[in-house]
Coordinates of C-alpha atoms in Angstrom, one line a residue:
Chain A
X1 CA -4.1 17.0 -8.2
X2 CA -5.9 13.8 -9.4
X3 CA -6.5 11.2 -6.7
X4 CA -8.0 7.8 -6.2
X5 CA -11.4 7.9 -4.3
X6 CA -13.2 5.2 -2.5
X7 CA -16.7 4.8 -1.1
X8 CA -18.0 4.3 1.4
X9 CA -15.4 5.3 4.0
X10 CA -16.9 2.8 6.5
X11 CA -19.2 -0.1 5.8
X12 CA -20.8 -2.2 8.5
X13 CA -22.4 -5.5 7.5
X14 CA -23.7 -8.7 9.0
X15 CA -21.8 -11.9 8.4
X16 CA -23.1 -13.7 5.3
X17 CA -24.1 -10.5 3.5
X18 CA -22.7 -9.3 0.2
X19 CA -20.8 -6.1 0.1
X20 CA -19.5 -4.0 -2.8
X21 CA -16.6 -1.6 -2.2
X22 CA -16.2 1.1 -4.8
X23 CA -13.2 2.9 -6.2
X24 CA -12.7 5.6 -8.8
X25 CA -9.1 5.3 -10.0
X26 CA -7.3 8.2 -11.6
X27 CA -8.8 8.8 -15.0
X28 CA -5.9 8.0 -17.3
X29 CA -4.6 5.0 -15.3
X30 CA -4.7 1.5 -16.7
X31 CA -3.8 -0.9 -13.9
X32 CA -5.9 -1.3 -10.8
X33 CA -5.4 -3.1 -7.5
X34 CA -7.1 -4.0 -4.3
X35 CA -5.2 -4.5 -1.1
X36 CA -6.4 -5.1 2.5
X37 CA -5.0 -4.3 5.9
X38 CA -6.4 -6.2 8.9
X39 CA -6.2 -3.9 11.9
X40 CA -2.6 -3.7 13.2
X41 CA -1.2 -5.9 10.4
X42 CA 0.6 -5.4 7.2
X43 CA -1.0 -4.3 3.9
X44 CA -1.6 -7.4 1.7
X45 CA -2.2 -7.6 -2.0
X46 CA -5.5 -9.1 -3.1
X47 CA -5.8 -8.6 -6.9
X48 CA -4.6 -6.7 -9.9
X49 CA -6.7 -5.9 -12.9
X50 CA -5.8 -4.8 -16.4
X51 CA -7.6 -4.6 -19.7
X52 CA -10.8 -5.9 -18.1
X53 CA -9.4 -9.0 -16.6
X54 CA -7.6 -10.1 -13.5
X55 CA -3.8 -10.1 -14.1
X56 CA -2.8 -11.5 -10.7
X57 CA -4.5 -12.6 -7.5
X58 CA -3.3 -13.7 -4.1
X59 CA -4.4 -16.8 -2.1
X60 CA -6.7 -14.5 -0.1
X61 CA -8.7 -13.7 -3.2
X62 CA -10.9 -16.8 -3.3
X63 CA -14.2 -17.5 -4.9
X64 CA -16.0 -15.2 -2.4
X65 CA -14.2 -12.2 -4.0
X66 CA -14.7 -10.7 -7.4
X67 CA -13.7 -7.5 -9.2
X68 CA -15.3 -5.5 -11.9
X69 CA -14.9 -2.4 -13.9
X70 CA -18.5 -1.8 -14.9
X71 CA -18.0 1.4 -16.7
X72 CA -15.1 3.7 -17.7
X73 CA -14.6 5.1 -14.2
X74 CA -15.5 2.7 -11.4
X75 CA -13.6 -0.3 -10.1
X76 CA -15.4 -2.5 -7.6
X77 CA -14.6 -5.3 -5.2
X78 CA -17.4 -7.6 -4.3
X79 CA -17.4 -10.0 -1.3
X80 CA -20.2 -12.4 -1.9
X81 CA -20.8 -13.7 1.7
X82 CA -18.8 -11.8 4.3
X83 CA -17.0 -13.5 7.1
X84 CA -15.8 -12.0 10.4
X85 CA -12.3 -12.3 9.2
X86 CA -13.0 -10.1 6.2
X87 CA -13.1 -7.1 8.6
X88 CA -10.2 -4.9 7.4
X89 CA -9.3 -1.7 5.7
X90 CA -9.5 -2.2 1.9
X91 CA -7.3 0.0 -0.3
X92 CA -7.7 0.6 -4.0
X93 CA -4.7 1.7 -6.0
X94 CA -4.0 2.5 -9.6
X95 CA -1.1 3.2 -11.8
X96 CA -0.7 4.8 -15.2
X97 CA 1.1 1.8 -16.7
X98 CA 3.7 3.5 -18.8
X99 CA 6.2 1.1 -20.4
X100 CA 9.2 3.0 -19.3
X101 CA 10.2 3.9 -15.8
X102 CA 8.7 3.1 -12.5
X103 CA 5.0 3.5 -12.1
X104 CA 4.0 4.8 -8.7
X105 CA 0.9 3.3 -7.2
X106 CA -1.6 5.9 -6.1
X107 CA -3.7 4.6 -3.1
X108 CA -7.1 5.7 -2.2
X109 CA -8.1 6.6 1.4
X110 CA -9.5 3.1 2.1
X111 CA -12.8 1.6 3.1
X112 CA -13.1 0.2 6.6
X113 CA -15.2 -2.9 6.5
X114 CA -16.6 -4.2 9.7
X115 CA -18.4 -7.6 9.7
X116 CA -20.5 -8.3 12.7
Chain B
X1 CA 9.5 -14.8 -3.3
X2 CA 9.8 -11.1 -2.6
X3 CA 9.7 -9.9 1.0
X4 CA 10.3 -6.8 3.1
X5 CA 11.4 -6.9 6.8
X6 CA 11.1 -3.8 9.0
X7 CA 12.1 -3.2 12.5
X8 CA 9.4 -3.8 15.1
X9 CA 7.7 -0.9 16.7
X10 CA 6.5 1.1 18.2
X11 CA 9.3 3.6 18.2
X12 CA 8.9 6.4 20.7
X13 CA 11.1 9.5 20.3
X14 CA 11.2 13.0 21.7
X15 CA 10.7 15.9 19.4
X16 CA 13.9 16.8 17.5
X17 CA 15.5 13.4 18.0
X18 CA 17.1 11.5 15.2
X19 CA 15.0 8.8 13.5
X20 CA 16.1 5.5 11.9
X21 CA 13.7 2.8 10.8
X22 CA 15.5 -0.2 9.4
X23 CA 14.3 -2.0 6.3
X24 CA 15.8 -4.9 4.5
X25 CA 14.4 -6.7 1.5
X26 CA 14.6 -9.9 -0.5
X27 CA 13.9 -9.8 -4.2
X28 CA 15.3 -11.1 -7.4
X29 CA 16.8 -8.6 -9.8
X30 CA 16.5 -4.9 -9.2
X31 CA 13.4 -3.9 -7.4
X32 CA 12.2 -0.4 -6.8
X33 CA 11.9 0.6 -3.1
X34 CA 9.4 2.8 -1.4
X35 CA 8.5 4.2 2.0
X36 CA 4.8 4.8 2.5
X37 CA 3.3 6.7 5.5
X38 CA -0.1 6.2 7.1
X39 CA -1.2 8.9 9.4
X40 CA -3.9 8.0 12.0
X41 CA -7.2 7.3 10.4
X42 CA -5.9 8.0 6.9
X43 CA -4.8 6.0 3.8
X44 CA -1.4 5.3 2.4
X45 CA 0.8 8.1 1.1
X46 CA 4.0 7.7 -0.8
X47 CA 6.8 9.3 1.2
X48 CA 9.8 8.6 -1.0
X49 CA 11.2 6.2 -3.5
X50 CA 14.4 4.9 -5.1
X51 CA 14.6 3.0 -8.3
X52 CA 18.2 1.8 -8.5
X53 CA 21.2 1.1 -6.4
X54 CA 22.7 4.1 -4.6
X55 CA 19.7 6.3 -5.3
X56 CA 18.7 8.4 -2.4
X57 CA 15.0 9.2 -2.0
X58 CA 14.0 12.2 0.0
X59 CA 10.9 14.1 1.0
X60 CA 9.8 16.3 4.0
X61 CA 13.2 15.9 5.6
X62 CA 13.1 12.1 5.4
X63 CA 15.8 10.2 3.4
X64 CA 16.5 6.6 2.4
X65 CA 19.3 5.2 0.3
X66 CA 19.0 2.1 -1.8
X67 CA 21.9 -0.1 -0.7
X68 CA 22.1 -3.2 -3.0
X69 CA 25.1 -4.7 -1.2
X70 CA 23.2 -4.9 2.1
X71 CA 19.7 -5.1 0.5
X72 CA 18.6 -2.3 2.7
X73 CA 16.6 0.9 2.5
X74 CA 16.6 2.5 6.0
X75 CA 14.5 5.5 6.6
X76 CA 16.1 8.5 8.4
X77 CA 15.2 11.9 9.6
X78 CA 17.5 14.3 11.4
X79 CA 14.9 16.0 13.6
X80 CA 11.4 14.5 14.1
X81 CA 8.3 16.5 14.9
X82 CA 5.1 15.5 16.7
X83 CA 3.4 15.7 13.3
X84 CA 5.6 12.8 12.1
X85 CA 3.7 10.4 14.3
X86 CA 2.4 7.8 12.0
X87 CA 2.9 4.2 10.7
X88 CA 5.7 3.9 8.2
X89 CA 5.7 1.0 5.7
X90 CA 8.7 -0.1 3.6
X91 CA 7.7 -1.6 0.3
X92 CA 9.1 -2.9 -3.0
X93 CA 8.0 -3.4 -6.5
X94 CA 9.9 -6.1 -8.5
X95 CA 12.1 -5.0 -11.3
X96 CA 11.2 -5.7 -14.9
X97 CA 8.0 -3.7 -15.0
X98 CA 6.5 -0.9 -13.0
X99 CA 3.0 -2.3 -12.9
X100 CA 3.5 -5.2 -10.5
X101 CA 2.0 -5.5 -7.1
X102 CA 3.5 -3.7 -4.1
X103 CA 5.0 -6.0 -1.4
X104 CA 4.8 -4.2 2.0
X105 CA 6.7 -4.7 5.3
X106 CA 4.7 -5.0 8.5
X107 CA 4.9 -1.3 9.3
X108 CA 6.6 0.6 12.1
X109 CA 4.6 2.8 14.3
X110 CA 6.4 6.1 15.3
X111 CA 5.2 8.2 18.2
X112 CA 6.9 11.5 18.7
X113 CA 6.4 13.1 22.1
X114 CA 6.8 16.9 22.8

């Protein structure tokens, strides 16, 4: 069964460093998302991406964040200068984007980011 | 805006006990409703879903019914097992298009003891 994959599973970085979290969505999916979950808290939406541009972003997704689909398979989240409060589990998700019916979002296993 | 409210956890039950995790939502129109499960150290898995009023989603012995009149989507299981120990998230996607963001509740941790 096709699945969303994410790398790395755990990333440790120093405050102020740049990190890139990588995701490979399911191959025929068209809509891509990043969410984050600070330890013990709810899962929060960060950004959605369609047709090579951001379709929606939350207040959390400030200028320090960017997303890119550099090729036909990868979808990346970059944090330019990490802060301690960026420590969280980051989930990538994708959906097929059919016009009819409900599109289930398929989530990856997550990348745990620890900022020291 | 859209929101989901879940009962606070943790919920601790003995094996074979009956489980209910309450979930209510606020949304305009007709959202689709979901329960996701997160096992320790793992990602989010879709447990069940319902797309319209009075629909019942079910999977692995879990059930939830979409109640528009009470804006609720409570999760139930007749007999829990130790392997059901996990965090359960109620969630919604707004109506009018299936590619919108998911709004999650805060999650309810379930611990089942032998």
